[in-house]
PDB file of C-alpha atoms in Angstrom:
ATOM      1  CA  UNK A   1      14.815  95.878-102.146  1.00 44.00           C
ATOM      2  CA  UNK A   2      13.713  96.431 -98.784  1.00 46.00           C
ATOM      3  CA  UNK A   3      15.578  97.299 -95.193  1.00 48.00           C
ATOM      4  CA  UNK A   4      13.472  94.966 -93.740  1.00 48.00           C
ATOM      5  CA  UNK A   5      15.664  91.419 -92.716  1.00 48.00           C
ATOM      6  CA  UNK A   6      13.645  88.508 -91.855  1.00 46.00           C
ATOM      7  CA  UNK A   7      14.300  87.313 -88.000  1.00 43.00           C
ATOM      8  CA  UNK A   8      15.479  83.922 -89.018  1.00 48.00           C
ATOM      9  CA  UNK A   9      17.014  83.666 -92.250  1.00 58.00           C
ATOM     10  CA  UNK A  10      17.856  80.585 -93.606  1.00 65.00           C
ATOM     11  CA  UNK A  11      20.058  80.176 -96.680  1.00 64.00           C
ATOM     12  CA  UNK A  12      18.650  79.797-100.020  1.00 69.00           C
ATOM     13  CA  UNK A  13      21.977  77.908-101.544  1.00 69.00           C
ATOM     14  CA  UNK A  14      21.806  74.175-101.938  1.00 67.00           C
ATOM     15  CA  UNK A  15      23.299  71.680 -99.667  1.00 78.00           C
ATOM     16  CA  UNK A  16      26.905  72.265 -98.219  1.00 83.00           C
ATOM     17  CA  UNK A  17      27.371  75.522 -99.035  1.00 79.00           C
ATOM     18  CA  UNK A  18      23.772  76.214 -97.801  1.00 78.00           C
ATOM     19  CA  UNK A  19      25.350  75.025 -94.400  1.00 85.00           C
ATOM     20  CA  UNK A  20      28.493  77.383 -94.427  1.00 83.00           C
ATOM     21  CA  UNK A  21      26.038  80.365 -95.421  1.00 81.00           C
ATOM     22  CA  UNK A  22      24.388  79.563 -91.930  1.00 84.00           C
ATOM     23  CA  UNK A  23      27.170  78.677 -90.113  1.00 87.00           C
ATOM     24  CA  UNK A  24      28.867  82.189 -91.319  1.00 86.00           C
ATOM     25  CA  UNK A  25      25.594  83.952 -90.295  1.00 87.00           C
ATOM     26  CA  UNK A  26      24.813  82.751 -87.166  1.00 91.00           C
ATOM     27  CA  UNK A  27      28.878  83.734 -86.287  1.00 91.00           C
ATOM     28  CA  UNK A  28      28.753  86.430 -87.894  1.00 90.00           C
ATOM     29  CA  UNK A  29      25.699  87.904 -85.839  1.00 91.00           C
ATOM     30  CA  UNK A  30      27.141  86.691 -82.615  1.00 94.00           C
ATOM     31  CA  UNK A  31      30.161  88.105 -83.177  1.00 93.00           C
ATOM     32  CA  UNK A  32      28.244  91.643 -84.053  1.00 94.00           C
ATOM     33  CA  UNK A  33      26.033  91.521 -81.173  1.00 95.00           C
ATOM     34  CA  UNK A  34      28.334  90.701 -78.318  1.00 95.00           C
ATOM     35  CA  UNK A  35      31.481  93.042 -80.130  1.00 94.00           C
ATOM     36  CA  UNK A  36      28.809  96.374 -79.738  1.00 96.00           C
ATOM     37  CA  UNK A  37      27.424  95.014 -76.481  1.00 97.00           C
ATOM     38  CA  UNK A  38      31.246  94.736 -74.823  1.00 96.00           C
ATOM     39  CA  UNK A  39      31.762  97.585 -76.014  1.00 96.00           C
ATOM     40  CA  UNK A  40      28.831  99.551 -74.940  1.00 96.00           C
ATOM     41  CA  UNK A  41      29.796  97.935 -71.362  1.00 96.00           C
ATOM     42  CA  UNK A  42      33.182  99.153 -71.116  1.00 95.00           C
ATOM     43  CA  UNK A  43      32.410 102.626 -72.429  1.00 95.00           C
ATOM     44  CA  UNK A  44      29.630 102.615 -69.892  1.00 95.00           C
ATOM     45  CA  UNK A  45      31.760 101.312 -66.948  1.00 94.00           C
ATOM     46  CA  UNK A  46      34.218 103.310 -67.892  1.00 93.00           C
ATOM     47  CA  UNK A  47      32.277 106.708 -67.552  1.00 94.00           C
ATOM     48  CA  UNK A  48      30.758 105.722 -64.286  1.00 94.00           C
ATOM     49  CA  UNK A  49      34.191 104.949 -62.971  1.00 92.00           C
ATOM     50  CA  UNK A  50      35.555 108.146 -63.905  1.00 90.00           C
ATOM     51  CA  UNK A  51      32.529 110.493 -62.577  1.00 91.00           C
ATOM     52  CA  UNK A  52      31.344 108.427 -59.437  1.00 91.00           C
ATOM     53  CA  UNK A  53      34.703 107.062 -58.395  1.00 90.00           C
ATOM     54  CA  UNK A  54      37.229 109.947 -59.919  1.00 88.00           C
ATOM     55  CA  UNK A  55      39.047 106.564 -61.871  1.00 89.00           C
ATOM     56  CA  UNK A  56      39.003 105.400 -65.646  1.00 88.00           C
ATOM     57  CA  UNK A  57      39.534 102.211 -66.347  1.00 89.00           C
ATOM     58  CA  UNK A  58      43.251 102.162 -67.508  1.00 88.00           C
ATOM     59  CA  UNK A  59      42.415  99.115 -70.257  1.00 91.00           C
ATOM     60  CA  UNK A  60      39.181 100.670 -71.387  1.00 92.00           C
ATOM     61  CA  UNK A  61      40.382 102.366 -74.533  1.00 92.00           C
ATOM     62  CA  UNK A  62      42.539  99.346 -75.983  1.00 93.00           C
ATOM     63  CA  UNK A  63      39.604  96.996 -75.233  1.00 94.00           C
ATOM     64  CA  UNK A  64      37.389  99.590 -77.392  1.00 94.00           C
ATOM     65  CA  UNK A  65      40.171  99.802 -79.740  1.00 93.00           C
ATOM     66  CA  UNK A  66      40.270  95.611 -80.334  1.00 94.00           C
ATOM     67  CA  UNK A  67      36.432  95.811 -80.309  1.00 95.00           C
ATOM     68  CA  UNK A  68      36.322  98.436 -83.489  1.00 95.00           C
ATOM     69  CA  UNK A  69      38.523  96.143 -85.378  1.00 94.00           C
ATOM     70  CA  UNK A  70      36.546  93.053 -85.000  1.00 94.00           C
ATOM     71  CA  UNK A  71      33.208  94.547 -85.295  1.00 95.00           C
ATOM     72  CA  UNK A  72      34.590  96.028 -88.536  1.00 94.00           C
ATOM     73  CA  UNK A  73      35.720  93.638 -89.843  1.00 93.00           C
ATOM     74  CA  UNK A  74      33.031  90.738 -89.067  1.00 91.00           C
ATOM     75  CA  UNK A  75      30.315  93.487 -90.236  1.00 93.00           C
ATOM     76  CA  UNK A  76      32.024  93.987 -93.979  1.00 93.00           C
ATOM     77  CA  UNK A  77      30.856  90.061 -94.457  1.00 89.00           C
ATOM     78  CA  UNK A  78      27.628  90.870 -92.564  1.00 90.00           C
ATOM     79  CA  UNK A  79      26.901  93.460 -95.122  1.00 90.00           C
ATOM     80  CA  UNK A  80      28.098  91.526 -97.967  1.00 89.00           C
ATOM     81  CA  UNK A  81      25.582  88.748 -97.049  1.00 86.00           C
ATOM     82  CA  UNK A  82      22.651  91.594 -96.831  1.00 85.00           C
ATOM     83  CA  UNK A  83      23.872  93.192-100.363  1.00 82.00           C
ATOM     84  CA  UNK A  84      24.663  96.313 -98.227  1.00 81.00           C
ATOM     85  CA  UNK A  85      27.939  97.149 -99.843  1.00 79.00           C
ATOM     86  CA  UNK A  86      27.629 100.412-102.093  1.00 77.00           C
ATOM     87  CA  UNK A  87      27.161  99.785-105.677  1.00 75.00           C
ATOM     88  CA  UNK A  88      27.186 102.292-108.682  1.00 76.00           C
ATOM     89  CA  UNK A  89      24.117 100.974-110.253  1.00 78.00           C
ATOM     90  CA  UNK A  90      23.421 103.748-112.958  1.00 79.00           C
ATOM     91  CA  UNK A  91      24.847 102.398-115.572  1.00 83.00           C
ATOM     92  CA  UNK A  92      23.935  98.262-114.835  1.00 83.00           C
ATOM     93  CA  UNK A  93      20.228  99.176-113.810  1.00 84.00           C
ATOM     94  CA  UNK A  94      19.878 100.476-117.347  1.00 88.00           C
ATOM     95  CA  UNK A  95      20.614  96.208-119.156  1.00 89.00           C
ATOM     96  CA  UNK A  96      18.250  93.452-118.831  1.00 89.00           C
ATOM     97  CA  UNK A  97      18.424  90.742-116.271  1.00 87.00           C
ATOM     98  CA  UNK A  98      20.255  88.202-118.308  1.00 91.00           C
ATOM     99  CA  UNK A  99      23.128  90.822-118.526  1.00 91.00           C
ATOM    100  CA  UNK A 100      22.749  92.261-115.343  1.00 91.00           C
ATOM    101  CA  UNK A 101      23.011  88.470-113.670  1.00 92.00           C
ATOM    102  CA  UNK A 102      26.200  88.334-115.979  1.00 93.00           C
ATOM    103  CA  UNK A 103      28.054  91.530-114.797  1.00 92.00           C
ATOM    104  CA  UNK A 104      26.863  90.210-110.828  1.00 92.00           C
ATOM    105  CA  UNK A 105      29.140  87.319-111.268  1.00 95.00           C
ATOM    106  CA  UNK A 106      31.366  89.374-112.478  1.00 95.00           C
ATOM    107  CA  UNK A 107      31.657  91.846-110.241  1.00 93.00           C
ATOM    108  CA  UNK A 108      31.364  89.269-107.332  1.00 94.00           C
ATOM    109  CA  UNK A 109      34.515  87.251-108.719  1.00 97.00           C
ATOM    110  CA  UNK A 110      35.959  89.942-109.490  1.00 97.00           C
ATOM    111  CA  UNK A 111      35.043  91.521-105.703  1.00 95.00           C
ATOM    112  CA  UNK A 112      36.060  88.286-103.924  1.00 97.00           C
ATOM    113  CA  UNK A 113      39.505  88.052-105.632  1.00 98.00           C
ATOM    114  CA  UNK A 114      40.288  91.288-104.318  1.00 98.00           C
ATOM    115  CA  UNK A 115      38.957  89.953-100.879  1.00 97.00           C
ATOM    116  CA  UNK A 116      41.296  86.842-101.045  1.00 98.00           C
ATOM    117  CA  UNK A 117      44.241  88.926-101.988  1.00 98.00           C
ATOM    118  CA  UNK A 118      43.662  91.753 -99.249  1.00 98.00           C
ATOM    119  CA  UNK A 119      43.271  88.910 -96.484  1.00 98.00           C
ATOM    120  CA  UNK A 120      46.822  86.651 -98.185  1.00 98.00           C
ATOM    121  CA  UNK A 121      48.396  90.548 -97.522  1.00 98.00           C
ATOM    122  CA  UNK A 122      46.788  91.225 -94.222  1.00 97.00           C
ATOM    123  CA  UNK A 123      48.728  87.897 -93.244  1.00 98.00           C
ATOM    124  CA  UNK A 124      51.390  88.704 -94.193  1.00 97.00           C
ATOM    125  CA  UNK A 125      51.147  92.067 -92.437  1.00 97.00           C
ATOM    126  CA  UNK A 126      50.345  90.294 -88.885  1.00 97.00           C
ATOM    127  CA  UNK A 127      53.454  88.154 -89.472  1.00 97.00           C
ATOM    128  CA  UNK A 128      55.752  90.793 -89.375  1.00 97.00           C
ATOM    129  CA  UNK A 129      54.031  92.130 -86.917  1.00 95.00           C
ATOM    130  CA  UNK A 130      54.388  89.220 -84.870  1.00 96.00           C
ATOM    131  CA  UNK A 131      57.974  89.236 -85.862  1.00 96.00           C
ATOM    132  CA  UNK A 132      58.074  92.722 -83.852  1.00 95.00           C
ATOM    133  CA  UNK A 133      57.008  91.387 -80.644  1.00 93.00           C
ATOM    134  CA  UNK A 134      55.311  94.544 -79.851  1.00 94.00           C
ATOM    135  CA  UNK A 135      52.407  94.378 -77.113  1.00 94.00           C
ATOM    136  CA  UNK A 136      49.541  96.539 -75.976  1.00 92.00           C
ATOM    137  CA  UNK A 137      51.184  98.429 -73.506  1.00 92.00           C
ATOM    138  CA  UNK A 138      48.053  98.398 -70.743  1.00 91.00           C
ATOM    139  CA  UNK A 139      46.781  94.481 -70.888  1.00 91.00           C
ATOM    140  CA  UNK A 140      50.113  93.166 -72.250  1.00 91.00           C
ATOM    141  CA  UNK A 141      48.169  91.979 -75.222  1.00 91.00           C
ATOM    142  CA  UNK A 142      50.323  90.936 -78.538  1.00 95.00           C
ATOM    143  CA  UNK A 143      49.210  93.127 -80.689  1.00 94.00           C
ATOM    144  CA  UNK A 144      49.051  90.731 -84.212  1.00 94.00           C
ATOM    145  CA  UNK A 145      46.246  88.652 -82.361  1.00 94.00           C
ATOM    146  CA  UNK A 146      44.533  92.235 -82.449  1.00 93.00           C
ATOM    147  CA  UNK A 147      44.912  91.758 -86.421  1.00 95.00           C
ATOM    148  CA  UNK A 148      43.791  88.305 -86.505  1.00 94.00           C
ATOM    149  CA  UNK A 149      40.353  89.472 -87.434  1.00 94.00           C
ATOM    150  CA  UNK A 150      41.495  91.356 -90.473  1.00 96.00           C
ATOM    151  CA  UNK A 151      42.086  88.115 -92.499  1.00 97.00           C
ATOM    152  CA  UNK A 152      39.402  86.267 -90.972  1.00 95.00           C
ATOM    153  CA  UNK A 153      36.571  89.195 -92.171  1.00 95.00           C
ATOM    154  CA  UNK A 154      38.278  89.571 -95.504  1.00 97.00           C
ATOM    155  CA  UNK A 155      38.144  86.104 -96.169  1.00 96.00           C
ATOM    156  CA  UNK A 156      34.414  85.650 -94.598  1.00 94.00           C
ATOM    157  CA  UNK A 157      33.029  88.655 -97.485  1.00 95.00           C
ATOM    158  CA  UNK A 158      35.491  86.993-100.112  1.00 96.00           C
ATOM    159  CA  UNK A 159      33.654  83.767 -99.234  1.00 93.00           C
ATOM    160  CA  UNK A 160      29.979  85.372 -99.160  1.00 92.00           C
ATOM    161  CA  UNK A 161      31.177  87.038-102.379  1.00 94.00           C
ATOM    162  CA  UNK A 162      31.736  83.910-104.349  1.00 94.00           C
ATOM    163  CA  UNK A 163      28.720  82.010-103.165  1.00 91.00           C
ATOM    164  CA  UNK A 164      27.000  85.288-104.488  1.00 92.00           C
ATOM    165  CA  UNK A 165      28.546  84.670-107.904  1.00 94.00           C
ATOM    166  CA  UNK A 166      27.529  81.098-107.462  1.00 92.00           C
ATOM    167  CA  UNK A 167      23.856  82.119-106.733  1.00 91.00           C
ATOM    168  CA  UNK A 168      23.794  84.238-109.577  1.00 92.00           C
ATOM    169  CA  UNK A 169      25.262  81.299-111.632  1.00 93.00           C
ATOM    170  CA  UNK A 170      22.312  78.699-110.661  1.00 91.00           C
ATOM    171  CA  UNK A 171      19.736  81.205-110.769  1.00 88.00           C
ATOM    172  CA  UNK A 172      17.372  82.640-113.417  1.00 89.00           C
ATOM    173  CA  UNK A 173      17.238  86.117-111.157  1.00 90.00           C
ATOM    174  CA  UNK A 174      19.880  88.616-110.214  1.00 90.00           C
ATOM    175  CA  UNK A 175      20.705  88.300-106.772  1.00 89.00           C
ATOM    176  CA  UNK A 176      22.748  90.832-105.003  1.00 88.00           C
ATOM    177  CA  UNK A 177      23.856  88.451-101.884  1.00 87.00           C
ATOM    178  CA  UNK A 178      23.082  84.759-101.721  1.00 83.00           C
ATOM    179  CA  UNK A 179      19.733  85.873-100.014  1.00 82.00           C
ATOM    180  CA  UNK A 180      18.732  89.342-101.196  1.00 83.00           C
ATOM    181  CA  UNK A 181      16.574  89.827-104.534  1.00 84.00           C
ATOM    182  CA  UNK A 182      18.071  93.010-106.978  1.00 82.00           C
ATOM    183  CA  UNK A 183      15.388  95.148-107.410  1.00 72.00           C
ATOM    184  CA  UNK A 184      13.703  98.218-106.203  1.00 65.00           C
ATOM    185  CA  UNK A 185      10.585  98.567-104.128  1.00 57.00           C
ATOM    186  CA  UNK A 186       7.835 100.735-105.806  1.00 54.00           C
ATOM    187  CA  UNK A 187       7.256 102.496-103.022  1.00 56.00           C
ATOM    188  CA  UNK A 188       7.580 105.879-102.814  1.00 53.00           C
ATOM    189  CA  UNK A 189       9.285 107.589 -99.678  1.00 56.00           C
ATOM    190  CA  UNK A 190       7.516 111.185 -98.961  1.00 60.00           C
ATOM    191  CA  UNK A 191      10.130 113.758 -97.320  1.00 61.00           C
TER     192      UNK A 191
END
């Protein structure tokens, strides 16, 4: 395994779900870049308005605040996709492939289920949140569209989760994410 990504990466599932693994990725990084870039802009703007003109920008922490949730949340998929998630591997790394490929679709089911649930709950959550009518009280914003991205990064890594257990189904290796070999490099790392 290596922290190296490739610059373009192109899906390695077949045909239609090939498509939505793109699709998802090119959002997804989009979504990444310009979340950290907004909010490396209003952090920015905000310090030179307080020191050079003795004013903070009155919205700049609830903008922050709505940028943490959706970079979080679009980055759990993001990491799912680069098999980034931690993993107790002591115990699998010790089977052979054919059982470790097993207990990866297992484990991905099993992890996107829990995804699906915690994004039906999450929407349930913004509901009666929405019910409450509250507001961010410097833009005015309602604050359940602030939650909108909890569902929709939940069900992004339930979905990258499942077409992991589907690679792992149609292939002969173990794949940790629909693009990412298991495996360790034999390289060793001096300290």
């Amino acid at each position: 395994m290596t922290d190296e990504a490739p610059l373009r990466e192109n899906s390695s599932l077949p045909g239609f779900l090939g498509t939505i693994d793109n699709g998802i990725a090119r959002i997804e990084a989009v979504i990444l870049a310009m979340g950290v870039l907004l909010m490396a802009v209003n952090t920015v703007a905000n310090v030179v308005g307080r020191f050079l003109f003795g004013e903070s920008l009155h919205f700049s922490e609830e903008v922050n605040r709505i940028l943490i949730i959706m970079i979080t949340f679009a980055g759990i998929g993001y990491a799912a996709r680069h098999g980034r998630h931690i993993r107790m591997s002591a115990l699998y790394d010790v089977f052979p492939t054919q059982v470790r490929r097993v207990m990866m679709v297992i484990i991905s089911m099993v992890t996107a289920a829990v995804m699906f649930f915690l994004c039906w709950y999450a929407v349930s959550y913004i509901t009666s949140v929405y019910h409450t009518g509250r507001v961010l009280p410097t833009l005015g914003f309602p604050i359940y569209l602030i939650y909108l991205w909890v569902p929709v990064g939940l069900a992004v890594t339930g979905i990258q989760y499942l077409m992991t257990a589907i690679k792992n189904i149609v292939s002969k290796d173990v794949y940790l994410s629909t693009s990412v070999l298991d495996g360790y490099d034999d390289e060793e790392t001096e300290i």
